[in-house]
Tab-separated table of C-alpha atoms in Angstrom:
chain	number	residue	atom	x	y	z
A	1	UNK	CA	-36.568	-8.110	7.817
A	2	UNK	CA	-37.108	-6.939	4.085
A	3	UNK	CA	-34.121	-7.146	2.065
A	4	UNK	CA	-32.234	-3.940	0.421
A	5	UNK	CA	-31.833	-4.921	-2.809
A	6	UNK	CA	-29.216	-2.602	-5.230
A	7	UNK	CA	-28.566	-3.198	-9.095
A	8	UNK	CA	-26.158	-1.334	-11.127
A	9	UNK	CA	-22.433	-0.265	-10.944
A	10	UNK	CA	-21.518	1.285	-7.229
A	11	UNK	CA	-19.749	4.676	-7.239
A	12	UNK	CA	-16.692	3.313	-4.990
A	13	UNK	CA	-13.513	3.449	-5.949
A	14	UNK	CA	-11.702	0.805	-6.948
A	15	UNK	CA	-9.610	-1.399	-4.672
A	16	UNK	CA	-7.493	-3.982	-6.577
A	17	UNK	CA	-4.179	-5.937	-5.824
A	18	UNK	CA	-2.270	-7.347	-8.890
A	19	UNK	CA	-0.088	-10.161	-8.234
A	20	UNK	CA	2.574	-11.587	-10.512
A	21	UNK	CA	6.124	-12.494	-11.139
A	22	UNK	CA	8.423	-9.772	-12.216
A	23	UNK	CA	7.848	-8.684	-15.795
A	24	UNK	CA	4.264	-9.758	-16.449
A	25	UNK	CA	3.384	-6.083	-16.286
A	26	UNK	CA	2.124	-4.847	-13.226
A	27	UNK	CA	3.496	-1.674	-13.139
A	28	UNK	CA	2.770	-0.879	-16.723
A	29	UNK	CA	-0.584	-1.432	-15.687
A	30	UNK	CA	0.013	1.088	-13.104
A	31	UNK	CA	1.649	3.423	-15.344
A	32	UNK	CA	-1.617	3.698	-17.834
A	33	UNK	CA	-3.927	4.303	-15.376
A	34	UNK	CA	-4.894	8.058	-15.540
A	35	UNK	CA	-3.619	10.576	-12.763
A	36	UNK	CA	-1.885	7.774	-10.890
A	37	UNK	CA	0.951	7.699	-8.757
A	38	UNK	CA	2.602	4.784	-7.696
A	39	UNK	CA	4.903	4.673	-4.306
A	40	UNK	CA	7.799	2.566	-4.625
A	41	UNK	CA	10.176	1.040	-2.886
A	42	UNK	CA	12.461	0.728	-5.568
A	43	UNK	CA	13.789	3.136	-8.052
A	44	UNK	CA	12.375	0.745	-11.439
A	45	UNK	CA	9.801	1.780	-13.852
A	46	UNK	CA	12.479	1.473	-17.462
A	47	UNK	CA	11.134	3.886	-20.214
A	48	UNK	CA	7.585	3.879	-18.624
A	49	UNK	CA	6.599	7.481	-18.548
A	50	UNK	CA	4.559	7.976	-15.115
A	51	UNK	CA	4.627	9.551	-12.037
A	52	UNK	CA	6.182	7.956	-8.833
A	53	UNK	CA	8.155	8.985	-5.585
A	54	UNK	CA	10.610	6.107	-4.397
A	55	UNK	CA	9.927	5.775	-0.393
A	56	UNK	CA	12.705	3.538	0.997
A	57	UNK	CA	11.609	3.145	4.442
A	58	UNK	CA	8.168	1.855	5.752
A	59	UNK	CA	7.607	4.924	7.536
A	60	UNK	CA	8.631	7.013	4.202
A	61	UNK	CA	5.640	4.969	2.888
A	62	UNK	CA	3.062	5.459	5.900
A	63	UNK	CA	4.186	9.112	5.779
A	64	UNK	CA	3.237	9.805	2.095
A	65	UNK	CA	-0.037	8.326	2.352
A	66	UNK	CA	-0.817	10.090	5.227
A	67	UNK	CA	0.013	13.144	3.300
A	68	UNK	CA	-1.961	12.246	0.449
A	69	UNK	CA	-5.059	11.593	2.276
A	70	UNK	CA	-4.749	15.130	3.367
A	71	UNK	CA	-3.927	16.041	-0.404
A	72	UNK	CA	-4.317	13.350	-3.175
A	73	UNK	CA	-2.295	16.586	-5.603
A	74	UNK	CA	-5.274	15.605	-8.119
A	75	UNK	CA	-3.754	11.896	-8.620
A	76	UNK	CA	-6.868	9.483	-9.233
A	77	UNK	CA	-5.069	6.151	-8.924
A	78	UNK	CA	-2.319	5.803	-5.955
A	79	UNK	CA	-0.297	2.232	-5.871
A	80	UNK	CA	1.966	0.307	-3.912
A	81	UNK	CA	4.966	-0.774	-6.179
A	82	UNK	CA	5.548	-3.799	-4.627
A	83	UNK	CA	4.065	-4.363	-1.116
A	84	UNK	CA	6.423	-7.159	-0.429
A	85	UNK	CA	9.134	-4.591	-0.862
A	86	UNK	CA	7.417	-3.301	1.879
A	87	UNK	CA	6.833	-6.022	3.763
A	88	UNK	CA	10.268	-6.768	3.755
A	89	UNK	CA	10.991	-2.983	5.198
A	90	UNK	CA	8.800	-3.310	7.523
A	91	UNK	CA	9.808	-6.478	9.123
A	92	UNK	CA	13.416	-4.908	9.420
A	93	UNK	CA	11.707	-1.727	11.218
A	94	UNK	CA	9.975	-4.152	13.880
A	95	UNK	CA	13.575	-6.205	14.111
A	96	UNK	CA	15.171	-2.900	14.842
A	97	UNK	CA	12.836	-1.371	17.872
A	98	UNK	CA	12.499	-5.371	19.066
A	99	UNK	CA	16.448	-5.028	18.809
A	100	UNK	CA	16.103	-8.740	17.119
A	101	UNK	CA	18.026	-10.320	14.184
A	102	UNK	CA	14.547	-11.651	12.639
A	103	UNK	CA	10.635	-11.456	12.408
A	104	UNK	CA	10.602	-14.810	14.286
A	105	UNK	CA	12.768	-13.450	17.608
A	106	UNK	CA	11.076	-10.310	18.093
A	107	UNK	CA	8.631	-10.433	21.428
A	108	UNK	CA	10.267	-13.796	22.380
A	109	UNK	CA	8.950	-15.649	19.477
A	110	UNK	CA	5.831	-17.436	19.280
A	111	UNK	CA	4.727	-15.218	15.760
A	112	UNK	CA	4.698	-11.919	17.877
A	113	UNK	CA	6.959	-10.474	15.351
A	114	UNK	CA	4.134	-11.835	12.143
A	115	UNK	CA	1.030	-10.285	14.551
A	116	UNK	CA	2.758	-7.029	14.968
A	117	UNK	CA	3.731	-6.617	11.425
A	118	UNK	CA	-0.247	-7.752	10.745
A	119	UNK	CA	-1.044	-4.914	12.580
A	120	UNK	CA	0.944	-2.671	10.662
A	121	UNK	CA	-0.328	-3.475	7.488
A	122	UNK	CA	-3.867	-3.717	8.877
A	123	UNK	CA	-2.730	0.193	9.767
A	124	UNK	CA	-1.547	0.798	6.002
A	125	UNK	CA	-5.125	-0.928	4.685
A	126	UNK	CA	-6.914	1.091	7.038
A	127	UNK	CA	-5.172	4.604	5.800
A	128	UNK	CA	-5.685	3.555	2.167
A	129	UNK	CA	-9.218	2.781	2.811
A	130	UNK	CA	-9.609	6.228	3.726
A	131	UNK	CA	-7.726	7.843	1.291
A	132	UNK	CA	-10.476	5.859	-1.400
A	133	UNK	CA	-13.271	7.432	0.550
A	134	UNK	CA	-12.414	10.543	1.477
A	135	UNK	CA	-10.937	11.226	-2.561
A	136	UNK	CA	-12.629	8.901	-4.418
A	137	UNK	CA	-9.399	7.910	-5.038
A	138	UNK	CA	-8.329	4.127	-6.653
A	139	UNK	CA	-5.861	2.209	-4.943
């Protein structure tokens, strides 16, 4: 089989995950990106001037980016602000309809309540994925 072989920049959007302690400047990062929006969990930001919505449930979360890969409202960047705010929501969604106390209980144990969540965020991935292709949208 002869080999396909590309040079040069690709056209994709760009798919990038920024991970750091609080205050090293991940959402000002965020905030100068042009046409962004970031989804948050939390209301935060300080004096950063940009343009968020603050989604306190997981399904507020799935909800808006289902709505924005129907309508990115001319944003060019969309972010998570932070994911394991998310994560966190999420794994008290899953308690709830398990009717469980934690991640570890729900299904009868045995990391049921970790695949299931997996799954969900697999979901989220999947959604955002599409939003970058569909839009040519960052994320």
């Amino acid at each position: 089989m002869a080999l396909i072989i590309q040079r040069g920049p690709t056209a994709e959007p760009l798919r990038i995950l920024l991970h750091g302690q609080e205050g090293v400047g991940k959402t000002s990062f965020v905030a100068a990106c042009p046409d962004s929006l970031c989804l948050t969990a939390e209301d935060g930001g300080g004096d950063l001037d940009y343009a968020r919505v603050v989604l306190p449930t997981w399904d507020d979360l799935r909800g808006a980016v289902a709505d924005l890969i129907r309508d990115p409202q001319g944003f060019h960047t969309i972010s998570i602000d932070t994911i394991d705010a998310y994560e966190r929501l999420l794994w008290a969604k899953i308690c709830e309809r398990a009717n469980c106390d934690t991640i570890e209980e729900v299904g009868g144990g045995y990391g049921k309540g970790y695949t299931a969540a997996a799954e969900e965020m697999a979901s989220l991935i999947g959604d955002l994925d599409a939003l970058r292709r569909r839009h040519k949208v960052n994320v």
